[in-house]
Tab-separated table of C-alpha atoms in Angstrom:
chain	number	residue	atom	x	y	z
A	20	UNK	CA	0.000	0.000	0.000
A	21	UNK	CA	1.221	3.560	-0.870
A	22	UNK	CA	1.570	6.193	1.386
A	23	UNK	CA	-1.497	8.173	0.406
A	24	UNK	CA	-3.730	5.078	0.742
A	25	UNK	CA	-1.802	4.393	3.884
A	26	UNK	CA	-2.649	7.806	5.370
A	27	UNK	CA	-6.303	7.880	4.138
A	28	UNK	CA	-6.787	4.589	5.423
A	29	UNK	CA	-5.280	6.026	9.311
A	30	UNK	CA	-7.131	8.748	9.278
A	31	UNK	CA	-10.600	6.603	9.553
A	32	UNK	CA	-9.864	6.633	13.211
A	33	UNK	CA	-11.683	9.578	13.484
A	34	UNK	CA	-14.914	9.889	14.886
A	35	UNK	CA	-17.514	10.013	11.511
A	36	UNK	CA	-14.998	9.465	9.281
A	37	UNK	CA	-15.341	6.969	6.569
A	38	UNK	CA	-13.626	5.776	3.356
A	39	UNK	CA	-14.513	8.782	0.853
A	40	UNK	CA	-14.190	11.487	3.554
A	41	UNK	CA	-10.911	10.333	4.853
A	42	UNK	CA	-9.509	10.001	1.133
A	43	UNK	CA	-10.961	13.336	0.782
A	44	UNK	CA	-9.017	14.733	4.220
A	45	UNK	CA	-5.372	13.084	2.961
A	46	UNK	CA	-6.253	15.464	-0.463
A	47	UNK	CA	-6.639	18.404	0.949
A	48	UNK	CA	-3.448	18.077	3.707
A	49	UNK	CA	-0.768	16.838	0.972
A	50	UNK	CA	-2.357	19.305	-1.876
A	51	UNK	CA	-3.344	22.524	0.249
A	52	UNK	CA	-1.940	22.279	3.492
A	53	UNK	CA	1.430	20.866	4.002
A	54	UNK	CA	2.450	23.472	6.314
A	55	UNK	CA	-1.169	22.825	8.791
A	56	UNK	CA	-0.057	19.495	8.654
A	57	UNK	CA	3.425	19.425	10.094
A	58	UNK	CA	2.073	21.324	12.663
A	59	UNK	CA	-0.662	19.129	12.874
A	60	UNK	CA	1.892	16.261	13.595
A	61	UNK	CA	3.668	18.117	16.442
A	62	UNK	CA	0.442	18.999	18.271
A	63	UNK	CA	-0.869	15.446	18.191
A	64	UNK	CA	2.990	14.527	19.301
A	65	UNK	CA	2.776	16.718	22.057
A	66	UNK	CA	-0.592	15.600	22.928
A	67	UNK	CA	0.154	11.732	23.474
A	68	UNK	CA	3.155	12.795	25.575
A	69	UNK	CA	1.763	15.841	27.544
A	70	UNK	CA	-1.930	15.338	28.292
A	71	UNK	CA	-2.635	12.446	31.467
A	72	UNK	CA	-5.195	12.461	34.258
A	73	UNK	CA	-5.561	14.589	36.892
A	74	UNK	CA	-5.248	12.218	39.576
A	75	UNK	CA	-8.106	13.685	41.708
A	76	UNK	CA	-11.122	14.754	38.991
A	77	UNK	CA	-9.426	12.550	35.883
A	78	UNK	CA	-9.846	15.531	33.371
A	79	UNK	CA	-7.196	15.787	30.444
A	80	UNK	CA	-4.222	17.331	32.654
A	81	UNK	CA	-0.565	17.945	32.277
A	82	UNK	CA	0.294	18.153	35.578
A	83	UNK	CA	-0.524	15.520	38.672
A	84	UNK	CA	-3.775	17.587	39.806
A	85	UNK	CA	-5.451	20.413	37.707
A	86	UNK	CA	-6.059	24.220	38.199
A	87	UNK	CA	-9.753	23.358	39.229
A	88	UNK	CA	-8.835	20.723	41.549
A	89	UNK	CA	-6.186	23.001	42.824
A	90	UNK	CA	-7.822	25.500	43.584
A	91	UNK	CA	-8.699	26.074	47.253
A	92	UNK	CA	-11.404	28.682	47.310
A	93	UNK	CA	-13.596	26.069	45.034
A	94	UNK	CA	-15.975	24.509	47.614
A	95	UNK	CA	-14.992	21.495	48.613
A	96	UNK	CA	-18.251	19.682	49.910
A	97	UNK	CA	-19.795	19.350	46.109
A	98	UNK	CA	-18.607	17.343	43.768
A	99	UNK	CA	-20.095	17.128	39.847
A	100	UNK	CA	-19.940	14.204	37.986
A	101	UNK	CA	-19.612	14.775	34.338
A	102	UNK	CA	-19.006	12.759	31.246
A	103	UNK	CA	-16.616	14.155	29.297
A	104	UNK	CA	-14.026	17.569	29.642
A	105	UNK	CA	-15.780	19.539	27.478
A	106	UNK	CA	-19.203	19.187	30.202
A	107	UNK	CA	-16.527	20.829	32.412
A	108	UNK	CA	-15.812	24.253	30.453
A	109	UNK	CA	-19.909	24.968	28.917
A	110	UNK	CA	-20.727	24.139	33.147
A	111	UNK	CA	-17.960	26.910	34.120
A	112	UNK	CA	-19.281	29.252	31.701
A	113	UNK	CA	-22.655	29.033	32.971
A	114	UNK	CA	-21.121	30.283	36.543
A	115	UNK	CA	-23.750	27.936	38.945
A	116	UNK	CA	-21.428	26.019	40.349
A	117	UNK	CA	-18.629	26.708	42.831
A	118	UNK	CA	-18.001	23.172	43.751
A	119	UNK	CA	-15.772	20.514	41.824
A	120	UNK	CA	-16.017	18.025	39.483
A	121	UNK	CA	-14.907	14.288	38.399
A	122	UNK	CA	-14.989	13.435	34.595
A	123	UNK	CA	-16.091	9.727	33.965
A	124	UNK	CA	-14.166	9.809	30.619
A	125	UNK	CA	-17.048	8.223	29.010
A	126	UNK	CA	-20.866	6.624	29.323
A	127	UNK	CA	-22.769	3.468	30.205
A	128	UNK	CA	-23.971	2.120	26.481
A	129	UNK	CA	-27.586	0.918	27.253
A	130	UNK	CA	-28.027	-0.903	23.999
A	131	UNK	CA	-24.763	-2.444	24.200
A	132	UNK	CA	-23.451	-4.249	27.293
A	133	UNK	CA	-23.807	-1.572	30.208
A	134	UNK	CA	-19.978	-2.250	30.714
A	135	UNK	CA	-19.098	-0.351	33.566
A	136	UNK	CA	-15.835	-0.184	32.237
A	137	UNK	CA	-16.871	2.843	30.136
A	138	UNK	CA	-16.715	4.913	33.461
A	139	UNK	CA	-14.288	5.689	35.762
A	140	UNK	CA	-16.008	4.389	38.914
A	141	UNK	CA	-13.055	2.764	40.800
A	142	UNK	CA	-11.495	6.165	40.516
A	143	UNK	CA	-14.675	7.779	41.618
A	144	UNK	CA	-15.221	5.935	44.509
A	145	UNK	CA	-11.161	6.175	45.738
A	146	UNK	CA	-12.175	10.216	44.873
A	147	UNK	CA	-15.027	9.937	47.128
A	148	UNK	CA	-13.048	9.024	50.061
A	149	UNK	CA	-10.291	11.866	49.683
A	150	UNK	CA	-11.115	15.290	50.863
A	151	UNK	CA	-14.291	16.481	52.240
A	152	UNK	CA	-16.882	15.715	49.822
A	153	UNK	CA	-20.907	16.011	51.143
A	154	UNK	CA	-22.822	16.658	48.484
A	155	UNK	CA	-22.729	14.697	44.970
A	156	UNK	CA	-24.505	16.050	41.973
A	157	UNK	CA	-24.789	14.103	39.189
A	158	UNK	CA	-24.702	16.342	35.592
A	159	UNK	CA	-24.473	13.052	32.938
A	160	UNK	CA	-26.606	14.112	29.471
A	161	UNK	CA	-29.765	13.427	29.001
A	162	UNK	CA	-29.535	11.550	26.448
A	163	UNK	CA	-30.204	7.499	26.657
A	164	UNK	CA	-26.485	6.965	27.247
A	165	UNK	CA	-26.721	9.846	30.496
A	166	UNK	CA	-29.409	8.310	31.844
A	167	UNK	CA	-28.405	4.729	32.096
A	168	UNK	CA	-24.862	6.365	33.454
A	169	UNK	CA	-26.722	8.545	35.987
A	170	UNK	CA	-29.117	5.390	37.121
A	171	UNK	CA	-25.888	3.024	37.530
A	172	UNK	CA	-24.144	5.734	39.561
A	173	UNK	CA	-26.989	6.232	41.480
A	174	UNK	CA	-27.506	2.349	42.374
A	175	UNK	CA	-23.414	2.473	43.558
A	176	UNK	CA	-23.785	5.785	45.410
A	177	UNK	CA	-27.082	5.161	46.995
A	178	UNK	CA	-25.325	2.590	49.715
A	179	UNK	CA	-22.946	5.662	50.665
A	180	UNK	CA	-22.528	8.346	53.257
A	181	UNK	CA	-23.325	11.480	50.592
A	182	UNK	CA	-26.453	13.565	49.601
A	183	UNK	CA	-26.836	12.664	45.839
A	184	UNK	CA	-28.681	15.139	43.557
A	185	UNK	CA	-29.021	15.308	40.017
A	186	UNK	CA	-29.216	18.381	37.525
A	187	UNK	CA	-32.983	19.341	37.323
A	188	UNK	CA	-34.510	17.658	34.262
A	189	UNK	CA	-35.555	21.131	32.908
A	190	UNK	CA	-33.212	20.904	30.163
A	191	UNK	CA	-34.916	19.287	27.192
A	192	UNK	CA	-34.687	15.470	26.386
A	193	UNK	CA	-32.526	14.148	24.359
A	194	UNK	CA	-30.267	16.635	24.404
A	195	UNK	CA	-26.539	17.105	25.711
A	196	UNK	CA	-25.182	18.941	27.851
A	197	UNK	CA	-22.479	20.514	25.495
A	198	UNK	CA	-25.151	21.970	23.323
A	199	UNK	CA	-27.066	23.608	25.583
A	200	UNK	CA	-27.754	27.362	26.120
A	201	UNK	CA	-26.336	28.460	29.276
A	202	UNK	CA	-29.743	29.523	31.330
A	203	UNK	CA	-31.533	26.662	31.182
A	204	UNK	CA	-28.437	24.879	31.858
A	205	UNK	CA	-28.298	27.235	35.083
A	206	UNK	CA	-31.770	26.660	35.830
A	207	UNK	CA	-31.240	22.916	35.818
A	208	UNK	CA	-28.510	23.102	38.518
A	209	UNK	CA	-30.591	25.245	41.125
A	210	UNK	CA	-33.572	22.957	40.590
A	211	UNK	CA	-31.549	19.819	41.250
A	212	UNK	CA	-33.614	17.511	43.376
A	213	UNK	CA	-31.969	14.814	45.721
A	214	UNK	CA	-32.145	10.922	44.496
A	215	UNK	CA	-32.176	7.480	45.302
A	216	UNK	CA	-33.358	8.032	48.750
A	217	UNK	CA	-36.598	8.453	50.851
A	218	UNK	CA	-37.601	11.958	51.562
B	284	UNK	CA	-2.377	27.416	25.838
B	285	UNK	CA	-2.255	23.457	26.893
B	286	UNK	CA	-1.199	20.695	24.731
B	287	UNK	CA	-5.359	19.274	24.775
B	288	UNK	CA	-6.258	22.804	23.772
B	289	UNK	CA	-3.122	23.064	20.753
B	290	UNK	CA	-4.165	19.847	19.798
B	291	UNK	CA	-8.082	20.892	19.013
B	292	UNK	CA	-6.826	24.153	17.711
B	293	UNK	CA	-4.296	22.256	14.515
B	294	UNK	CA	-6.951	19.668	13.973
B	295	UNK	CA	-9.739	22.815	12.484
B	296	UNK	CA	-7.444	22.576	9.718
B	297	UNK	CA	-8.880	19.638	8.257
B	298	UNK	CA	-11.680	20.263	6.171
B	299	UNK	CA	-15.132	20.450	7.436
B	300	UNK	CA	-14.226	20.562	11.200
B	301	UNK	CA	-15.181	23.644	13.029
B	302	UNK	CA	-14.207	24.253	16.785
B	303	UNK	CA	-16.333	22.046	18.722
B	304	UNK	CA	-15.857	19.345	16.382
B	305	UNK	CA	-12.329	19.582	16.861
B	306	UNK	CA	-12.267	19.429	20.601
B	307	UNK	CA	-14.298	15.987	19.912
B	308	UNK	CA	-11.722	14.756	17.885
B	309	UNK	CA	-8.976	15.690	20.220
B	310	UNK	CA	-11.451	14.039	23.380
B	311	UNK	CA	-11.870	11.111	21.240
B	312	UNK	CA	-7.804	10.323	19.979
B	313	UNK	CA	-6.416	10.637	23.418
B	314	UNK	CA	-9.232	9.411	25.581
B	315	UNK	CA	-9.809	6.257	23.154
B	316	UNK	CA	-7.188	5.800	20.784
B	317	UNK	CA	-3.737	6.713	21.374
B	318	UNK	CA	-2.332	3.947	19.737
B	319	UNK	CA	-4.435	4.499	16.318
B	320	UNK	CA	-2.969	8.090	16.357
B	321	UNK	CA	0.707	6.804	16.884
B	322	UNK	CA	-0.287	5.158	13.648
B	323	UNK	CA	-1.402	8.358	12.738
B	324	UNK	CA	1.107	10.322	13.259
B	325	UNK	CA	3.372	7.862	11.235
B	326	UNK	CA	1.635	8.092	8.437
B	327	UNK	CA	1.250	11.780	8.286
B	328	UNK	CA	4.786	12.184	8.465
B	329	UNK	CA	5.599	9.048	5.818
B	330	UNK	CA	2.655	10.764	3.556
B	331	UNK	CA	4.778	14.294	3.886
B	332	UNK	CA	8.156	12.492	3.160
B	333	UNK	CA	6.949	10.075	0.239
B	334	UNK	CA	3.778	11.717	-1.448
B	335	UNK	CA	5.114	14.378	-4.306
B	336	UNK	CA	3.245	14.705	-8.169
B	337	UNK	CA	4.266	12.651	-11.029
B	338	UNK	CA	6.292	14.429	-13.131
B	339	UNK	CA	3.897	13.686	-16.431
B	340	UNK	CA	0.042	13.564	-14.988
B	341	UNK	CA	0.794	15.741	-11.828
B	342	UNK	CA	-0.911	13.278	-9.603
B	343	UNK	CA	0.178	11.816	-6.432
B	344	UNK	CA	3.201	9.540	-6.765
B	345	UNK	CA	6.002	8.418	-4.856
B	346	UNK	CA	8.385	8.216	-7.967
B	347	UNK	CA	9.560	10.217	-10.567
B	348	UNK	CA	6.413	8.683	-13.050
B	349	UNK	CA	3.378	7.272	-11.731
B	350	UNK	CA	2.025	3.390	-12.577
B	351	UNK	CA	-0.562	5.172	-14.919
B	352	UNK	CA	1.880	6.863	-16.789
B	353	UNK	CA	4.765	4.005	-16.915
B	354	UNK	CA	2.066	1.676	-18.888
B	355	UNK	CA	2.848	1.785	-22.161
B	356	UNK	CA	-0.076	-0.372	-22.926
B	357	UNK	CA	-2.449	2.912	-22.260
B	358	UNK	CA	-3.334	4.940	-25.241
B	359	UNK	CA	-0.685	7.375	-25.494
B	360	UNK	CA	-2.727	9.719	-27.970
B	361	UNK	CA	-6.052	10.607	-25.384
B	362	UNK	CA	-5.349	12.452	-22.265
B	363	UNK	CA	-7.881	13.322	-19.862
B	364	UNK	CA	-8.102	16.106	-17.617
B	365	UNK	CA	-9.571	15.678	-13.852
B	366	UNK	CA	-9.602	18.391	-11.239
B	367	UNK	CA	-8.740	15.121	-8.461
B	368	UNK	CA	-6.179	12.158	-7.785
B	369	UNK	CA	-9.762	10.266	-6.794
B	370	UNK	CA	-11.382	11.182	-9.854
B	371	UNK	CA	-8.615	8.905	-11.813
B	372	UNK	CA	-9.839	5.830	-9.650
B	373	UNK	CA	-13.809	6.284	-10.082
B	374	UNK	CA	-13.149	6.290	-13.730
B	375	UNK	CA	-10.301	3.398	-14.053
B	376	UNK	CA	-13.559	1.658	-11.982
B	377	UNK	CA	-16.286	2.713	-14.460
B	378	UNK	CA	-13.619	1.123	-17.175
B	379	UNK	CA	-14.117	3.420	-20.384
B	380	UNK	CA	-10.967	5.342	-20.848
B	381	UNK	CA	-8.207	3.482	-22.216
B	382	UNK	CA	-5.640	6.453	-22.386
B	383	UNK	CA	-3.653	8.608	-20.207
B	384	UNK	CA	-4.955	11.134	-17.579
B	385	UNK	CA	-3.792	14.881	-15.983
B	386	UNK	CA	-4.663	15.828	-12.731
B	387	UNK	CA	-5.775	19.772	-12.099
B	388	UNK	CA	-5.483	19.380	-8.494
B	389	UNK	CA	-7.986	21.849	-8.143
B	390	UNK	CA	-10.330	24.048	-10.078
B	391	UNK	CA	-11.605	27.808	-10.698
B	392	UNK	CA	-13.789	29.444	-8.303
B	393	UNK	CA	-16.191	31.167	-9.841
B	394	UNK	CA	-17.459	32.972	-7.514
B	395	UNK	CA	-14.183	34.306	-5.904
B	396	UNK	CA	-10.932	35.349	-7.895
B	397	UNK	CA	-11.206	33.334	-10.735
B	398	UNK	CA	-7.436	32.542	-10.057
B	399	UNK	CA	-5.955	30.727	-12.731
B	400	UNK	CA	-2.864	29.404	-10.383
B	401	UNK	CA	-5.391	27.153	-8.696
B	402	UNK	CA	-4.849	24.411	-11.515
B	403	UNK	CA	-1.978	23.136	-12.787
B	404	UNK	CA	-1.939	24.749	-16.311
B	405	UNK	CA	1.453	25.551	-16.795
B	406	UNK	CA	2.338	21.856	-15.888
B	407	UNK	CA	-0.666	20.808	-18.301
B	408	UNK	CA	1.052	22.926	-21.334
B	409	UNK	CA	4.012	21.636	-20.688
B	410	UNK	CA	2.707	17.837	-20.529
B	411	UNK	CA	0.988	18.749	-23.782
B	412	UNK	CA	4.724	19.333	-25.311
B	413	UNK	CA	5.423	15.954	-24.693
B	414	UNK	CA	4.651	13.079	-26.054
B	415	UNK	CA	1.487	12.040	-29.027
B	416	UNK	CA	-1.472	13.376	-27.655
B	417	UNK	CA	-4.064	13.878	-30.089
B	418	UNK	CA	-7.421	14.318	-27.866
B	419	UNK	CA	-7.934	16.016	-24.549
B	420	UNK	CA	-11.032	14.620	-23.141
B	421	UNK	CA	-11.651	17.415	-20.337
B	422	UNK	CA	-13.400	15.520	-17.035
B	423	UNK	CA	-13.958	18.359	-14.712
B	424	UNK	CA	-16.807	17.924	-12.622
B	425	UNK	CA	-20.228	19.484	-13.050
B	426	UNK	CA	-20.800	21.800	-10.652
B	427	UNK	CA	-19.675	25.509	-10.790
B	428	UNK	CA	-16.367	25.070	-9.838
B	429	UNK	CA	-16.166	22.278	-12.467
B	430	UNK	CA	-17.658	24.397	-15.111
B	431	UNK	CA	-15.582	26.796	-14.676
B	432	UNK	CA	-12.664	25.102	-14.928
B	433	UNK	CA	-13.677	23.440	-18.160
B	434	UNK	CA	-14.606	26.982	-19.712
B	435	UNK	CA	-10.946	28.120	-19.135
B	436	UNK	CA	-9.521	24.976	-20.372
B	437	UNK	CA	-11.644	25.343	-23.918
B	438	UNK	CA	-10.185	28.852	-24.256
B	439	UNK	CA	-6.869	28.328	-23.350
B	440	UNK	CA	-6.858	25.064	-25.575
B	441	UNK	CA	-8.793	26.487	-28.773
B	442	UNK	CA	-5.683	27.981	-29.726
B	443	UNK	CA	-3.813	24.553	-29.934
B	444	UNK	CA	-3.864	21.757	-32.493
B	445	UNK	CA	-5.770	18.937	-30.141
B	446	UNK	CA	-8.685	17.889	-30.801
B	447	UNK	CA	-10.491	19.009	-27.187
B	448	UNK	CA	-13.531	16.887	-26.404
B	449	UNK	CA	-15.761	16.526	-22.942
B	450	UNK	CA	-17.584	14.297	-21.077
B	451	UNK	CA	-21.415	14.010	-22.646
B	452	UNK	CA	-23.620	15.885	-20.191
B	453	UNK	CA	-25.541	12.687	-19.399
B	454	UNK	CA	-24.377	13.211	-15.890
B	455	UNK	CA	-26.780	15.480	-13.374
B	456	UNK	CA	-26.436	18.992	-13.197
B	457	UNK	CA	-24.543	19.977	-10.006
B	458	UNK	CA	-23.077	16.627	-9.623
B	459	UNK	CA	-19.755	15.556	-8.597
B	460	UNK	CA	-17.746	12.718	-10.489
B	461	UNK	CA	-16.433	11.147	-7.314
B	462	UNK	CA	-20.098	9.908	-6.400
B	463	UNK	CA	-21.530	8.792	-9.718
B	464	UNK	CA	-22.562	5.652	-10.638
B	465	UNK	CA	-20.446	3.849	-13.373
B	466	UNK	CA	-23.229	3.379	-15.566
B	467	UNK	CA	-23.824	6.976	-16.187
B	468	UNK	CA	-20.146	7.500	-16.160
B	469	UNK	CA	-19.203	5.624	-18.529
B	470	UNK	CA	-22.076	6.668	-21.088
B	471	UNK	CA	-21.185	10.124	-20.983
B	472	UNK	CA	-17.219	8.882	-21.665
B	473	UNK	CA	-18.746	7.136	-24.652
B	474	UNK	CA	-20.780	10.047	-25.401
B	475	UNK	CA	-18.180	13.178	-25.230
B	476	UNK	CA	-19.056	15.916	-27.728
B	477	UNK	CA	-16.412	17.787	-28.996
B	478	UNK	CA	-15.950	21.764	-27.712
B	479	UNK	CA	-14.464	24.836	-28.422
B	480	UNK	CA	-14.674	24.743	-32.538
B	481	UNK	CA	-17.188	24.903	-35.083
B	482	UNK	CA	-18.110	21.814	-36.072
């Protein structure tokens, strides 16, 4: 195989690419963009060597703990359990909540096997039993995939010590969280109600 | 800015991919395949190293001459003239033209600057110099861009002594050649009017 058709065919790791697309993306870098690409190269270098876990929240991190972790005027006694990084920044821009956060890195998949793999629970529960953590509010998506990740995090935090509360379901179904417009996304946090427990 | 963030920003370079997008991408690689873009990486560099244009067509080639070219079986006396290294493959599938090909690597845009440096015709001249070419059979696509490109071509080529046919407009209006079928590709290779000259 040649080296275009070897490129083309490596670039189909990205998400939604396919055959005609990715032959189309290994055009346009070699014809109009050599330059992009070299830097391209470096970046995605730099990436795989620079970017780990933070060890308490397990966002993308180049340092043991992030700046959000970190920080010490962040309240301590809330915790927000998100899916991915991104969650993290459209949350902070909304401005509702002071607490902190722990990325799962990922989702229960309902209509495949519910491997709880997918999440980062182990580190979630070691997380759990650092610091002083009361309050847990779960802000998974909406979405089939958030939902079966919110009910499974539920059934493992229900047996625990914390008050568990989940974004308020005013945000519409279906939807994610990264595509949301910030107020109802603010509304949603002050109308979280608690879960999993008797009133 | 952070390696995750460097990362997102190089990868809007590739066609299509807007900002959020991008930070997908970038979630996606490191979070769930770091090994696929080692591979990557690899191949982007190999592709920058290796890929260059044959000397004759102007397509991608790692050699001097590509296969195409090299086969002296091919009918030496028809050239035809794509805009893309993929368009040569949809129509060595649809099985029609026996003869040799030149790649545009690009095309006018009409609606912008009309800039003729944005195909290879000074490379296309010169190809035109060598060798026993008799017909150009121009195989730009059919949408503006490609219509353009084929206007320029019969005015430039007018002057010269080929005969300077084009594909038979049996194709859809505002198509693109890379997602025909090879039915109607083929019958508008077999029925190419000729251009440019009174008949």
């Amino acid at each position: 195989m040649n080296a275009f058709d070897e490129l083309a065919q490596a670039l189909e790791i990205l998400p939604n690419i396919g055959t005609k697309s990715a032959q189309r993306i290994a055009y346009y870098l070699l014809q109009h963009n050599r330059e992009g690409t070299e830097h391209l190269i470096q970046c995605l270098e730099n990436a795989l060597k620079q970017v780990k876990h933070c060890r308490l929240c397990n966002t993308f991190c180049e340092h043991d703990i992030c700046d959000l972790c970190a920080d010490q005027t962040r309240d301590q006694s809330q915790l927000m359990i998100v899916q991915m990084p991104l969650d993290i920044s459209i949350l902070e821009s909304a401005n509702c909540h002071q607490g902190l956060y722990f990325v799962l890195m990922g989702s229960i998949q309902p209509l495949q096997n519910m491997d709880l793999n997918s999440i980062a629970i182990k580190k979630l529960l070691n997380r759990l039993h650092e610091g002083d953590v009361k309050e847990i509010i779960i802000a998974t998506n909406f979405n089939a995939e958030g939902e079966a990740t919110a009910f499974i995090l539920q059934e493992i935090l229900k047996k625990l010590p914390f008050k568990v509360t989940r974004l308020a379901r005013g945000m519409p179904l279906g939807s994610e969280l990264e595509y949301t417009d910030l107020g109802t996304l603010a509304q949603s946090f002050y109308e979280r109600t608690p879960i999993g427990k008797e009133k």
